[in-house]
Amino acid sequence: MRSKLLTVAIAAGLGVTSFSALAATPKSQQPARVTVDAATLQQLQAQLAALQAKVSELESKQEAQADAQIETAKAVNDVQVAATKPTEDLSKKLDALNKLVDNTHVGGTMFFDVSNMSHSEKIGTNPSNHKDGHGATNGTGFDVKRFYLTVDHKFDDVWSANLTTDFNYQSTLSQTSLFVKKAYVQGKFDPLFTVRFGAADMPWIPFVEKWYGYRYVENTITDRSFEGGRSGGTATAGGVGAFGNSSDWGVHALGATTGDNSINYQVSVVNGRGYRNLSRSKSVDAEARFGYSPIEQMVIALGGYSGKRGNDVEDGVPTRTASRGDAMVAWRDKTWGAGAEYFHSENWDDILKYQGTGPGVGVAQGTVKDKADGYSVWADWHFYDQFAVFARYDHVSYKYTTLTDVERELKDKYYNAGISYDVLKNLKLALVYKHNQLDGPFATPYHYKTNEVGFWGMLSF
């Protein structure tokens, strides 16, 4: 079509030009009229027909070229769309991966030490001798007391999950252990109401650890192993152990506010055997804590525990209910830290010692009972940049009755002192001296003393 219009325009132009030129020529100079015969006219018509054929051919080529351009553009667009789809799929996968990474945190905490330990025992009037036993091994060694590997994942603003493994190695005992310390699903519905299902922190021990600040040097008093107990004339390594669990399997409800005049609480209903023993019994145990902070740097807390410690089993010998009461007052700011903790327990050891296999079965079993009182005081001072000095003193009085209803008492004294250095924000080192002394009952006296000096550290990431 464009070619036909072009041809007509050229012809019209030529005609107009010829007409104009002819009109501008004087009549005297205008050529005479020319007569065209039939043969000439036929020749001109043939030339015009040939010209029209050429124009039609050119128009067909132009239309074919336009169609080819349209097909090419369509093919290019299809290729572009096909190339964009994998990119979009990859982008979606990358977005999902980024979301997973952003909502998942992997971290760890390691407690380690290298120290020299000297342990001696004295029974009755016999001389004191260096020997291994009751949780102490003489010599020098490197220990990884704890290595916690933690994975936290947040599903949304309410639901999340936590998995924390607990690994420890002690070179002096050639012992390596791996446990699941925490494994729970959490729903946080309000700052004052969070629920955890599974193995999670118990209300008391982890709470005290945060205010104490030197867990990597020593466990808190209710979590520190007490190697005494009523086991005849001498204590054994299977004594009372700790007076509480830092983590246990069950349901945990907790909450807290922040700032001055804030409160915090936690209530846990658990199996009672601790995170290392996922067992069943006919009843469950309960532990609770309530804390109040008149100012942000200070806390006053009360707590309690009651239950069978997971030993209320079918066909087992009936036992009393173990109980523990707790109290703490603590202060911590950027320079100073200080606190005091107290606990009182009853029948904590009775449940583990008498289950129908030893003395105390039947009638005599009803006369056996125990109780313990303990307190711990600590303080630390950051006197220069990353340096701090710290000290702590613990005292535990453990009393039990024999099968003849005679009361016996064991006393445990522990203290440490040292200087710490914050090498990095997540790496702490401390030079520490520790002393522990256990004195047995008067009737069959024994005295265990342990001195230890070395470096303790904590690495977190």
XYZ file of C-alpha atoms in Angstrom:
461
model
C 0.000 0.000 0.000
C 2.810 2.403 0.893
C 4.480 1.616 -2.470
C 1.277 2.389 -4.444
C 0.899 5.676 -2.696
C 4.534 6.448 -3.431
C 4.054 5.595 -7.150
C 0.937 7.760 -7.465
C 2.689 10.599 -5.694
C 5.688 10.380 -8.034
C 3.451 10.240 -11.104
C 1.354 13.140 -9.883
C 4.449 15.095 -9.106
C 5.920 14.477 -12.518
C 2.629 15.454 -14.162
C 2.301 18.647 -12.171
C 5.907 19.534 -12.847
C 5.504 19.005 -16.573
C 2.292 20.983 -16.606
C 3.870 23.828 -14.692
C 6.876 23.952 -16.969
C 4.665 23.951 -20.004
C 2.512 26.705 -18.625
C 5.549 28.845 -17.859
C 6.921 28.576 -21.436
C 5.853 31.382 -23.827
C 3.415 30.342 -26.425
C 5.917 31.144 -29.093
C 8.299 28.666 -27.584
C 5.777 25.947 -26.713
C 6.156 22.768 -28.784
C 3.656 21.813 -31.289
C 0.953 19.341 -30.406
C 2.276 15.783 -30.569
C 0.085 13.054 -31.762
C 0.661 9.620 -30.157
C -0.134 6.681 -32.288
C -1.608 3.336 -31.059
C 1.706 1.525 -31.020
C 3.324 4.093 -28.770
C 0.331 4.069 -26.421
C 0.468 0.290 -26.209
C 4.164 0.469 -25.392
C 3.523 2.985 -22.612
C 0.747 0.808 -21.164
C 3.127 -2.172 -21.094
C 5.765 -0.153 -19.314
C 3.158 1.022 -16.775
C 2.014 -2.568 -16.181
C 5.633 -3.648 -15.628
C 6.085 -0.799 -13.182
C 2.932 -1.845 -11.313
C 4.231 -5.444 -11.101
C 7.523 -4.223 -9.637
C 5.640 -2.157 -7.061
C 3.467 -5.150 -6.104
C 6.580 -7.331 -5.741
C 8.261 -4.723 -3.531
C 5.127 -4.416 -1.419
C 4.986 -8.217 -0.901
C 8.623 -8.251 0.207
C 7.993 -5.420 2.672
C 4.952 -7.190 4.142
C 6.935 -10.454 4.488
C 9.751 -8.569 6.183
C 7.256 -6.966 8.601
C 5.804 -10.413 9.436
C 9.314 -11.749 10.036
C 10.045 -8.835 12.370
C 6.848 -9.591 14.321
C 7.765 -13.285 14.629
C 11.299 -12.374 15.711
C 9.993 -9.972 18.375
C 7.624 -12.673 19.639
C 10.443 -15.215 19.804
C 12.678 -12.771 21.677
C 9.865 -12.061 24.137
C 9.306 -15.802 24.693
C 13.014 -16.263 25.378
C 13.004 -13.359 27.791
C 9.973 -14.774 29.646
C 11.549 -18.225 29.769
C 14.780 -16.735 31.094
C 12.904 -14.698 33.714
C 11.024 -17.692 35.220
C 14.103 -19.532 36.600
C 15.325 -16.206 37.953
C 12.005 -15.664 39.722
C 12.089 -19.226 41.109
C 15.662 -18.711 42.303
C 14.685 -15.368 43.821
C 11.829 -17.020 45.726
C 14.176 -19.744 46.994
C 16.727 -17.148 48.064
C 14.026 -15.160 49.864
C 12.908 -18.310 51.702
C 16.538 -19.094 52.617
C 17.133 -15.529 53.829
C 13.984 -15.722 55.947
C 15.165 -19.008 57.466
C 18.597 -17.554 58.222
C 17.187 -14.323 59.633
C 14.815 -16.230 61.938
C 17.395 -18.799 63.091
C 20.240 -18.138 65.494
C 23.057 -20.597 66.132
C 25.286 -19.953 69.129
C 27.384 -21.635 71.729
C 28.934 -21.231 75.170
C 31.982 -23.084 76.453
C 33.267 -23.292 80.038
C 36.871 -24.469 80.220
C 39.731 -24.516 82.691
C 43.280 -25.658 83.269
C 44.072 -26.161 86.945
C 45.982 -28.076 89.582
C 43.983 -29.887 92.265
C 45.130 -31.217 95.634
C 42.687 -33.435 97.550
C 43.282 -35.035 100.962
C 41.114 -37.117 103.293
C 41.261 -37.827 107.012
C 39.071 -40.345 108.844
C 38.941 -40.459 112.638
C 42.372 -39.995 114.205
C 44.232 -41.267 111.153
C 46.665 -38.924 109.394
C 45.542 -36.937 106.378
C 46.418 -38.577 103.054
C 46.360 -37.359 99.470
C 43.983 -39.548 97.509
C 41.461 -39.370 94.716
C 37.762 -39.596 95.408
C 34.524 -37.815 96.291
C 34.488 -35.743 93.142
C 38.159 -34.733 93.279
C 41.206 -35.995 91.375
C 44.732 -34.907 92.252
C 46.914 -33.468 89.541
C 46.869 -31.004 86.667
C 44.459 -31.180 83.795
C 42.468 -29.334 81.157
C 38.696 -29.606 81.428
C 35.817 -28.525 79.224
C 33.217 -28.439 81.968
C 30.422 -27.405 79.630
C 29.929 -26.771 75.911
C 26.407 -25.630 75.048
C 25.473 -25.532 71.347
C 22.186 -23.676 70.853
C 19.816 -23.374 67.893
C 16.924 -20.892 68.193
C 14.302 -20.586 65.474
C 11.462 -18.073 65.323
C 8.399 -19.168 63.362
C 6.485 -15.921 63.844
C 5.964 -13.251 66.490
C 4.460 -15.810 68.881
C 5.970 -19.236 68.282
C 9.612 -20.293 68.423
C 11.747 -23.330 69.282
C 15.050 -23.978 71.057
C 17.508 -26.872 71.034
C 20.547 -26.774 73.336
C 23.023 -29.630 73.647
C 25.244 -30.067 76.698
C 28.738 -31.512 76.224
C 31.451 -31.853 78.835
C 34.888 -33.425 79.030
C 37.130 -33.880 82.064
C 40.672 -34.985 81.337
C 41.366 -36.116 84.896
C 38.383 -38.500 84.736
C 38.689 -39.373 81.033
C 34.969 -38.712 80.763
C 33.005 -37.347 77.838
C 29.239 -36.851 77.936
C 26.650 -35.401 75.569
C 23.090 -34.543 76.587
C 20.127 -32.539 75.352
C 19.866 -29.808 77.953
C 17.013 -27.863 76.405
C 14.507 -28.821 73.739
C 11.256 -26.894 73.793
C 8.590 -25.120 71.775
C 7.699 -21.655 73.065
C 4.635 -19.498 72.691
C 5.098 -15.884 73.767
C 1.652 -14.367 74.009
C 2.538 -11.412 76.237
C 5.625 -10.138 78.126
C 3.931 -11.485 81.245
C 2.858 -14.806 79.744
C 5.183 -17.183 77.890
C 4.724 -20.960 77.786
C 7.423 -23.525 77.048
C 6.770 -27.213 76.347
C 9.702 -29.606 76.778
C 13.066 -29.472 78.524
C 13.691 -25.858 79.576
C 15.364 -23.749 82.249
C 13.977 -24.256 85.730
C 12.789 -21.210 87.704
C 15.588 -20.903 90.273
C 19.129 -21.939 89.292
C 19.417 -20.189 85.872
C 17.858 -17.050 87.375
C 20.469 -16.890 90.162
C 23.272 -17.544 87.648
C 22.399 -14.374 85.713
C 22.775 -12.215 88.805
C 25.833 -14.071 90.097
C 27.717 -13.651 86.829
C 30.510 -16.202 87.418
C 28.860 -19.490 86.515
C 31.896 -20.406 84.414
C 33.994 -20.399 87.601
C 31.546 -22.350 89.805
C 27.932 -23.524 89.951
C 25.595 -21.695 92.314
C 25.085 -23.243 95.755
C 21.957 -25.285 94.976
C 23.557 -26.566 91.769
C 27.011 -27.322 93.223
C 27.490 -31.010 93.970
C 27.512 -31.821 97.673
C 29.516 -35.022 98.091
C 28.210 -35.830 101.564
C 25.076 -37.707 102.442
C 24.149 -40.498 104.787
C 26.139 -43.420 103.436
C 27.505 -44.978 106.590
C 30.682 -43.845 108.319
C 32.033 -41.890 105.343
C 30.620 -39.878 102.486
C 30.625 -41.348 99.012
C 30.663 -39.919 95.521
C 26.976 -40.818 95.354
C 26.042 -38.403 98.104
C 23.350 -35.783 97.951
C 24.740 -34.156 94.829
C 23.012 -30.926 93.860
C 19.909 -29.589 95.614
C 18.168 -28.720 92.379
C 18.058 -29.064 88.587
C 18.928 -26.315 86.135
C 16.675 -27.829 83.447
C 13.889 -30.420 83.414
C 11.180 -31.867 81.144
C 7.707 -30.451 81.559
C 5.565 -27.350 81.072
C 6.960 -23.945 82.030
C 5.075 -20.628 82.307
C 7.008 -17.387 82.815
C 6.917 -13.648 82.337
C 8.544 -10.373 83.354
C 8.355 -6.615 83.103
C 11.383 -4.318 82.812
C 12.790 -1.225 84.500
C 12.157 0.019 88.020
C 9.333 -1.573 90.038
C 9.364 -4.593 87.744
C 8.351 -8.169 88.489
C 9.278 -11.571 87.144
C 7.939 -15.062 87.732
C 8.130 -18.662 86.545
C 6.153 -21.804 87.366
C 7.309 -25.215 86.123
C 5.556 -28.587 86.346
C 8.165 -31.242 85.567
C 9.140 -34.900 85.780
C 11.596 -34.268 88.609
C 14.670 -36.186 87.443
C 16.351 -33.371 85.528
C 17.132 -32.971 81.833
C 19.425 -36.034 81.770
C 16.662 -38.433 82.774
C 13.449 -38.367 80.761
C 11.483 -40.786 82.954
C 7.915 -41.205 84.226
C 6.442 -41.495 87.691
C 2.961 -41.461 89.193
C 3.218 -37.784 90.165
C 4.872 -34.635 88.868
C 6.992 -32.040 90.668
C 6.546 -28.279 90.779
C 8.984 -25.387 91.168
C 8.173 -21.678 91.216
C 9.858 -18.280 91.596
C 8.702 -14.712 92.072
C 11.026 -11.724 91.868
C 10.657 -7.996 92.422
C 13.055 -5.224 91.369
C 12.442 -1.915 93.174
C 15.127 -0.503 90.871
C 16.543 -2.032 87.725
C 19.909 -2.869 89.345
C 18.413 -4.826 92.269
C 16.263 -7.925 92.725
C 14.542 -9.666 95.637
C 13.398 -13.203 94.816
C 11.650 -16.105 96.539
C 11.247 -19.636 95.249
C 10.224 -23.144 96.164
C 10.206 -26.777 95.031
C 7.973 -29.729 95.956
C 7.718 -33.271 94.653
C 8.958 -36.854 94.601
C 11.927 -36.110 92.297
C 10.587 -38.614 89.781
C 10.697 -41.559 92.196
C 6.976 -42.112 92.803
C 6.878 -45.413 90.925
C 4.632 -48.466 90.962
C 5.565 -51.104 93.578
C 8.141 -48.700 95.042
C 8.527 -48.027 98.768
C 6.516 -44.922 99.761
C 8.720 -41.887 100.294
C 8.218 -38.450 101.744
C 7.853 -35.409 99.543
C 11.086 -33.563 98.911
C 10.897 -29.791 99.323
C 13.165 -26.783 98.995
C 12.679 -23.102 99.778
C 14.853 -20.372 98.234
C 15.560 -16.679 98.757
C 17.954 -14.227 97.131
C 18.850 -10.541 97.253
C 21.249 -9.260 94.597
C 22.644 -6.076 93.080
C 24.435 -5.608 89.774
C 25.479 -2.569 87.755
C 28.430 -1.811 85.456
C 30.897 -1.580 88.347
C 29.615 -3.601 91.300
C 27.916 -6.929 91.848
C 26.875 -8.464 95.174
C 24.340 -10.968 96.399
C 23.244 -13.485 99.000
C 21.324 -16.730 98.449
C 19.733 -19.027 101.026
C 17.992 -22.403 100.738
C 16.355 -24.913 103.051
C 15.517 -28.455 101.942
C 13.811 -31.444 103.547
C 13.878 -35.105 102.498
C 15.946 -34.273 99.418
C 18.239 -37.237 100.012
C 15.645 -39.526 101.563
C 13.934 -40.173 98.233
C 17.115 -41.314 96.510
C 18.613 -43.366 99.348
C 15.692 -45.550 100.436
C 13.564 -47.211 97.789
C 13.243 -50.659 99.347
C 16.736 -51.999 98.640
C 18.716 -50.909 101.711
C 18.316 -50.182 105.396
C 15.215 -48.283 106.272
C 12.786 -50.645 104.566
C 9.457 -51.145 106.288
C 8.874 -49.720 109.771
C 12.406 -48.412 110.175
C 12.089 -46.471 106.949
C 9.636 -44.122 108.605
C 12.279 -42.888 111.049
C 14.743 -41.795 108.370
C 14.701 -38.193 107.192
C 17.071 -35.383 106.271
C 17.218 -31.623 105.969
C 19.752 -29.076 104.797
C 20.369 -25.357 105.139
C 22.818 -23.420 103.036
C 23.784 -19.878 102.182
C 26.079 -18.249 99.682
C 27.409 -14.676 99.532
C 29.379 -13.165 96.668
C 30.742 -9.861 95.413
C 32.741 -8.519 92.478
C 34.212 -5.153 91.464
C 35.206 -4.007 87.981
C 38.050 -1.754 89.049
C 39.715 -1.027 85.685
C 38.490 -1.403 82.112
C 38.039 -5.152 81.549
C 39.492 -6.222 84.920
C 37.495 -7.324 87.978
C 38.138 -8.978 91.317
C 35.593 -11.366 92.833
C 35.055 -13.638 95.826
C 32.415 -16.023 97.148
C 31.714 -18.042 100.310
C 29.274 -20.986 100.712
C 28.199 -22.921 103.786
C 25.939 -25.993 103.845
C 24.695 -27.815 106.932
C 23.243 -31.226 106.152
C 21.491 -33.170 108.917
C 19.986 -36.634 108.861
C 18.641 -39.158 111.361
C 19.913 -42.697 111.680
C 17.694 -45.753 111.954
C 17.909 -45.334 115.759
C 16.654 -41.749 115.434
C 20.037 -40.155 116.215
C 20.748 -36.936 114.334
C 24.021 -36.543 112.440
C 25.377 -33.395 110.806
C 27.753 -32.806 107.915
C 29.189 -29.366 107.198
C 30.464 -28.207 103.838
C 32.464 -24.991 103.440
C 33.499 -23.594 100.096
C 35.092 -20.347 98.960
C 36.859 -18.936 95.944
C 38.611 -15.712 95.011
C 40.168 -14.450 91.823
C 40.696 -11.809 89.197
C 38.991 -11.842 85.802
C 39.902 -10.260 82.491
C 37.483 -9.681 79.616
C 39.780 -10.486 76.686
C 36.956 -9.852 74.215
C 33.285 -9.138 74.551
C 32.603 -12.870 74.273
C 35.789 -14.259 75.896
C 36.485 -14.139 79.640
C 39.457 -15.509 81.584
C 39.925 -15.713 85.348
C 42.782 -16.677 87.638
C 41.066 -18.408 90.581
C 41.828 -20.135 93.861
C 39.208 -22.540 95.281
C 38.927 -24.301 98.626
C 36.369 -26.879 99.733
C 36.141 -28.663 103.092
C 33.658 -31.339 104.176
C 33.478 -32.314 107.845
C 31.661 -35.510 108.809
C 29.609 -36.278 111.939
C 31.197 -36.387 115.371
C 30.538 -40.098 115.964
C 32.627 -41.146 112.945
C 34.459 -37.963 111.956
C 35.991 -37.492 108.549
C 37.447 -34.424 106.882
C 37.856 -33.901 103.157
C 39.832 -30.925 101.873
C 40.320 -29.818 98.290
C 42.484 -26.937 97.069
C 42.518 -25.936 93.436
C 44.234 -23.124 91.534
C 44.242 -22.333 87.831
C 42.625 -20.487 84.983
C 38.918 -20.650 84.180
C 37.353 -19.238 81.032
C 34.132 -18.734 79.105
C 33.797 -18.397 75.351
C 30.461 -17.512 73.751
C 29.382 -16.919 70.169
